[in-house]
Tab-separated table of C-alpha atoms in Angstrom:
chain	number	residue	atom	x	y	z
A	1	UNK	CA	-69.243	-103.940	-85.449
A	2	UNK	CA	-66.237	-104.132	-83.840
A	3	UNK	CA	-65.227	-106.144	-80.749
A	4	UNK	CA	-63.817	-103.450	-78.595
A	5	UNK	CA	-67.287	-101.977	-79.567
A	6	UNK	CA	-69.240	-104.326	-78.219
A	7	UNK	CA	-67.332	-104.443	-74.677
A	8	UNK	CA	-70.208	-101.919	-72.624
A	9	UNK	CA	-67.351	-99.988	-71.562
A	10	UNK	CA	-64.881	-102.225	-70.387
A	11	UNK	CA	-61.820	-100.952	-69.908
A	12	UNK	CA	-63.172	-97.605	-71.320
A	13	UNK	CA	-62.454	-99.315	-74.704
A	14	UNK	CA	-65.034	-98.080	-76.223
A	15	UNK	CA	-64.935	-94.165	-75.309
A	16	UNK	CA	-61.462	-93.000	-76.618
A	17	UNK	CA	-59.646	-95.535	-78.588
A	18	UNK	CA	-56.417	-94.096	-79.983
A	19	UNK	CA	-55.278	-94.924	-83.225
A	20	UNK	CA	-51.885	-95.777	-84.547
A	21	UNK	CA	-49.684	-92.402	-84.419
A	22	UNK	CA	-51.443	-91.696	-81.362
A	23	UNK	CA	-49.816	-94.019	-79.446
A	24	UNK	CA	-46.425	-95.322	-78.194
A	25	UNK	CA	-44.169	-97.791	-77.849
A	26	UNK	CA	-45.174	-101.856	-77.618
A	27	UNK	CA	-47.888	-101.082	-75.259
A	28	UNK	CA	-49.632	-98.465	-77.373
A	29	UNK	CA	-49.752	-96.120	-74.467
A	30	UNK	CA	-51.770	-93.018	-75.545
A	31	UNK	CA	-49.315	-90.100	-76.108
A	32	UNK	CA	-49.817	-86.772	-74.504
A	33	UNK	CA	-49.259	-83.711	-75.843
A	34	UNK	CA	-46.748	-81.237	-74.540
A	35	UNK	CA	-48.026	-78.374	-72.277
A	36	UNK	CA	-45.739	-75.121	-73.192
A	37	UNK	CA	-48.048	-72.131	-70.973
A	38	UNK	CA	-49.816	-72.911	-67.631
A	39	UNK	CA	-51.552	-69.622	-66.216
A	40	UNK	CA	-52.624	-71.816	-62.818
A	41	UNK	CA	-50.946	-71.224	-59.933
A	42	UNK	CA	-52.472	-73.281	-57.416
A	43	UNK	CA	-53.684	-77.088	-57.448
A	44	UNK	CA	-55.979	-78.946	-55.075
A	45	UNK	CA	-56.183	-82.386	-54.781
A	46	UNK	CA	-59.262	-84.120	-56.464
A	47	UNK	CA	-60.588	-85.692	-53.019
A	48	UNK	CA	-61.069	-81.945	-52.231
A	49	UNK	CA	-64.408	-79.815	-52.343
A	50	UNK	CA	-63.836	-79.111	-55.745
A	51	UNK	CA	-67.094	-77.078	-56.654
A	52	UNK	CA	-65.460	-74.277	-54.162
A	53	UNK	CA	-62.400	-74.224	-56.089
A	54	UNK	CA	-63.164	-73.571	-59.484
A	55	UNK	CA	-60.432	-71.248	-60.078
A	56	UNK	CA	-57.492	-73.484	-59.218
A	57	UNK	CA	-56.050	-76.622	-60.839
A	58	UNK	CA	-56.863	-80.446	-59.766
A	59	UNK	CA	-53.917	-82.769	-58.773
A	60	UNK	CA	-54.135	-86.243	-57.766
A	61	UNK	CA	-51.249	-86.927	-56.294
A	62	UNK	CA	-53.241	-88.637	-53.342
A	63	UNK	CA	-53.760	-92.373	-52.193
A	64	UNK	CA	-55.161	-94.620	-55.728
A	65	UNK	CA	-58.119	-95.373	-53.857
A	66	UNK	CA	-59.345	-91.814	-53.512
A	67	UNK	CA	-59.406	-90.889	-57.622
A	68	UNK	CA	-59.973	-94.606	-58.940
A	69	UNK	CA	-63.529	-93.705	-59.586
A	70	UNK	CA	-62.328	-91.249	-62.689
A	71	UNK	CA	-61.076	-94.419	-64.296
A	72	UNK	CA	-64.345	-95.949	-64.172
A	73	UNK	CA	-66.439	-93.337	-65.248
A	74	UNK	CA	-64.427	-90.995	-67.781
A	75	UNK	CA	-67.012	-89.448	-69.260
A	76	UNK	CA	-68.494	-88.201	-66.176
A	77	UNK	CA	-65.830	-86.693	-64.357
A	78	UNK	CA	-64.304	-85.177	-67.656
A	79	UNK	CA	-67.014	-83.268	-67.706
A	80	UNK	CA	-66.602	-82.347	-63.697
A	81	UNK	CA	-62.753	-81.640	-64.135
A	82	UNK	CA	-63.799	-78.980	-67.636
A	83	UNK	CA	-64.780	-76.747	-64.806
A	84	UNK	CA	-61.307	-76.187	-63.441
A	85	UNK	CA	-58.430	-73.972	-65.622
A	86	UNK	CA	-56.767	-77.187	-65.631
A	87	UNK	CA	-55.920	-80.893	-64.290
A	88	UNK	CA	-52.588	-82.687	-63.379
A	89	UNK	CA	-52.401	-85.784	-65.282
A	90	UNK	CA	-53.702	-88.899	-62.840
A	91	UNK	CA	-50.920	-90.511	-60.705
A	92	UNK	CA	-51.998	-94.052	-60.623
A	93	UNK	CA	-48.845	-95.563	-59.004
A	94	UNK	CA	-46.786	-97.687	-59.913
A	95	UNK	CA	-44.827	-98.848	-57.067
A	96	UNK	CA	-41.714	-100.931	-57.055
A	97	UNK	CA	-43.527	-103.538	-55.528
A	98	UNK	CA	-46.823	-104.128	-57.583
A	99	UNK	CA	-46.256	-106.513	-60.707
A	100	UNK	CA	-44.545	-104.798	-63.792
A	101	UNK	CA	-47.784	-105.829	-65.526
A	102	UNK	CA	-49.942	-103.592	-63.095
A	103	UNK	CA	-47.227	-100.772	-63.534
A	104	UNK	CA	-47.418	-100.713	-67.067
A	105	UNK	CA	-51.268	-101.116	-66.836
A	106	UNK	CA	-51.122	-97.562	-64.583
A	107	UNK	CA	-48.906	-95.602	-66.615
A	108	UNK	CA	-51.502	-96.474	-69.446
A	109	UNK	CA	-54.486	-95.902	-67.325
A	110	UNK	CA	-52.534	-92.612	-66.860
A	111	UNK	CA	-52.475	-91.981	-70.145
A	112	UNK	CA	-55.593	-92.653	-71.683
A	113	UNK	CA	-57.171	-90.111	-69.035
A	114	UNK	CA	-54.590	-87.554	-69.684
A	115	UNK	CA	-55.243	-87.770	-73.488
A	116	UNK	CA	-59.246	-88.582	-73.745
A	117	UNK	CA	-59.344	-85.223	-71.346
A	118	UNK	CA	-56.627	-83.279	-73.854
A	119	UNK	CA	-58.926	-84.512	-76.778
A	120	UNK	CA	-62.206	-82.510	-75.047
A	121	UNK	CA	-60.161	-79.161	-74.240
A	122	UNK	CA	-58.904	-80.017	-70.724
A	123	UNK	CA	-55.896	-78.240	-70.250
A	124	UNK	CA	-53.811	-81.137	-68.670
A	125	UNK	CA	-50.064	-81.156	-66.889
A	126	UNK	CA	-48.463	-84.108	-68.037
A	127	UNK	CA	-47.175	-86.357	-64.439
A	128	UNK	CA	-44.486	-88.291	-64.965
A	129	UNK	CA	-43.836	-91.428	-62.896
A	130	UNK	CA	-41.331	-94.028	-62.952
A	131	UNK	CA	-40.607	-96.650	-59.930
A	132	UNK	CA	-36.925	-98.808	-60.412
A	133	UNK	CA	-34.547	-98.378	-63.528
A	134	UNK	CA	-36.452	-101.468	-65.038
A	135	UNK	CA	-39.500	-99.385	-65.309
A	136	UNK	CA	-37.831	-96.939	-67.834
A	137	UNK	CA	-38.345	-99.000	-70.445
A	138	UNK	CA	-42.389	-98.186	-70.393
A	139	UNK	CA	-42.810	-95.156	-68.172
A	140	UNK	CA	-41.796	-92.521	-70.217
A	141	UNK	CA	-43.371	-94.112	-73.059
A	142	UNK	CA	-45.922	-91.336	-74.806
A	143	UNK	CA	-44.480	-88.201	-72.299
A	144	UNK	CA	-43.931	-85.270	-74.096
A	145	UNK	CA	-40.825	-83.726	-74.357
A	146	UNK	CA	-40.343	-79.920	-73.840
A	147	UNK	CA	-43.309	-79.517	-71.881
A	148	UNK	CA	-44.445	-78.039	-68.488
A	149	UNK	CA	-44.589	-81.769	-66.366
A	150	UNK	CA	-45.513	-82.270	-62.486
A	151	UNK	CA	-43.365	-84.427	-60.572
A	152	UNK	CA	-44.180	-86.271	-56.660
A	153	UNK	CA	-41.778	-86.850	-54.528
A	154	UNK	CA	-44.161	-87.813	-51.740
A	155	UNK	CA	-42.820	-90.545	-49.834
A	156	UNK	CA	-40.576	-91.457	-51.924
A	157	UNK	CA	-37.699	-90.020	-50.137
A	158	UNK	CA	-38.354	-91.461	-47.020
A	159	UNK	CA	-35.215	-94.363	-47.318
A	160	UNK	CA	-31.602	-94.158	-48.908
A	161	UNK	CA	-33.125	-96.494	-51.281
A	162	UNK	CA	-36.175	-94.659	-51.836
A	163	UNK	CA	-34.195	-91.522	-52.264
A	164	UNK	CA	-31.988	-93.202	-54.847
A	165	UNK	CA	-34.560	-94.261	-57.218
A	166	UNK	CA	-36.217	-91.045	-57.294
A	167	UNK	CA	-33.292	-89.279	-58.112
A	168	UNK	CA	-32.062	-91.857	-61.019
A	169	UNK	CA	-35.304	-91.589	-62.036
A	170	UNK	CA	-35.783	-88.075	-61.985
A	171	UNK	CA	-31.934	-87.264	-64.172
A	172	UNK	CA	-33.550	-90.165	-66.852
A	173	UNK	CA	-36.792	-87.733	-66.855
A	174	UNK	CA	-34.440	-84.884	-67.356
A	175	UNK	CA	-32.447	-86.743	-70.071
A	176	UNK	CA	-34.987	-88.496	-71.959
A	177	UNK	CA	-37.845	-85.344	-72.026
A	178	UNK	CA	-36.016	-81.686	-71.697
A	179	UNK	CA	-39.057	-80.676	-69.410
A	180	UNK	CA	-39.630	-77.162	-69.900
A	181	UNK	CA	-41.016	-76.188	-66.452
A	182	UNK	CA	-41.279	-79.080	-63.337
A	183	UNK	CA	-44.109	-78.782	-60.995
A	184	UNK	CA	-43.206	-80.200	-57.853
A	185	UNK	CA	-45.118	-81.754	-55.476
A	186	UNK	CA	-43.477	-82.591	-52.072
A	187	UNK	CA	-39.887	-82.096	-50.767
A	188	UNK	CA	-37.696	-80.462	-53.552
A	189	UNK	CA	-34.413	-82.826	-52.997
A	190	UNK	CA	-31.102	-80.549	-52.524
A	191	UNK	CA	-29.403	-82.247	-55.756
């Protein structure tokens, strides 16, 4: 048996390991596949009353806390989430201030959701994150290119500074992945 098998669950190691060629990059984040059609026009956020909503689209673009329970328990809330036409990708954050450790360790949390629910016939809008220039060497690791993609720009743009990250990180998005469609989520900057 192997060791990742024997783990109970840890890290959800145990549930959706991705082999080689389904990864990318040095970190083996799981790669997600491009999204190309999205019928769903309208998202709620998952802290919402979900089982009244079951014809719109779950984001997550909401405070860690309130979604860190999917991580935990996959299995159950993949099931939950089936229910819905389709899911945003989870934005586990990685701010400019955590470790780069615990930002890498989010955009992979991201994407081992995103691609354990795409492997069960979720319908899932790939989120793309970044925080400084220094994190573009991970966070667009395993995006899809030429795909419908949801951006945040929730309070984000509250600074010069803050404004200016999101917007070199948003034209390296643009360069790097050719999104096909961008779903926005907060303030649409002018540029």
């Amino acid at each position: 048996m192997a060791h990742r098998e024997t783990r109970n669950g840890y890290e959800n190691c145990n549930i959706g390991v991705f082999a080689k060629g389904c990864t990318a990059g040095k970190y083996d984040i799981p790669i997600i596949r491009p999204l190309h059609a999205l019928d769903c026009k309208t998202f709620i956020g998952f802290d919402a009353n979900r089982e009244k909503h079951l014809d719109k689209g779950i984001h997550f673009f909401l405070h860690d806390y309130q979604f860190e329970r999917v991580w935990r328990s996959l299995g159950h809330y993949t099931d939950i989430l089936s229910r819905h036409p389709c899911v945003c990708a989870p934005d586990f954050s990685p701010y400019a201030d955590f470790p780069r450790i615990i930002q890498i360790y989010n955009h992979y949390r991201k994407h081992y959701c995103a691609a354990y629910w795409q492997l069960h016939g979720l319908t899932v809008v790939p989120v793309i994150t970044w925080s400084t220039p220094e994190s573009y060497d991970f966070c667009f690791e395993g995006e899809p290119e030429d795909s419908i993609v949801a951006v945040s720009s929730v309070s984000v743009m509250n600074s010069a500074e803050g404004r200016k990250i999101f917007l070199g990180g948003f034209a390296e998005m643009m360069q790097r992945l050719h999104p096909r469609r961008i779903l926005f989520n907060g303030k649409v900057p002018d540029e």
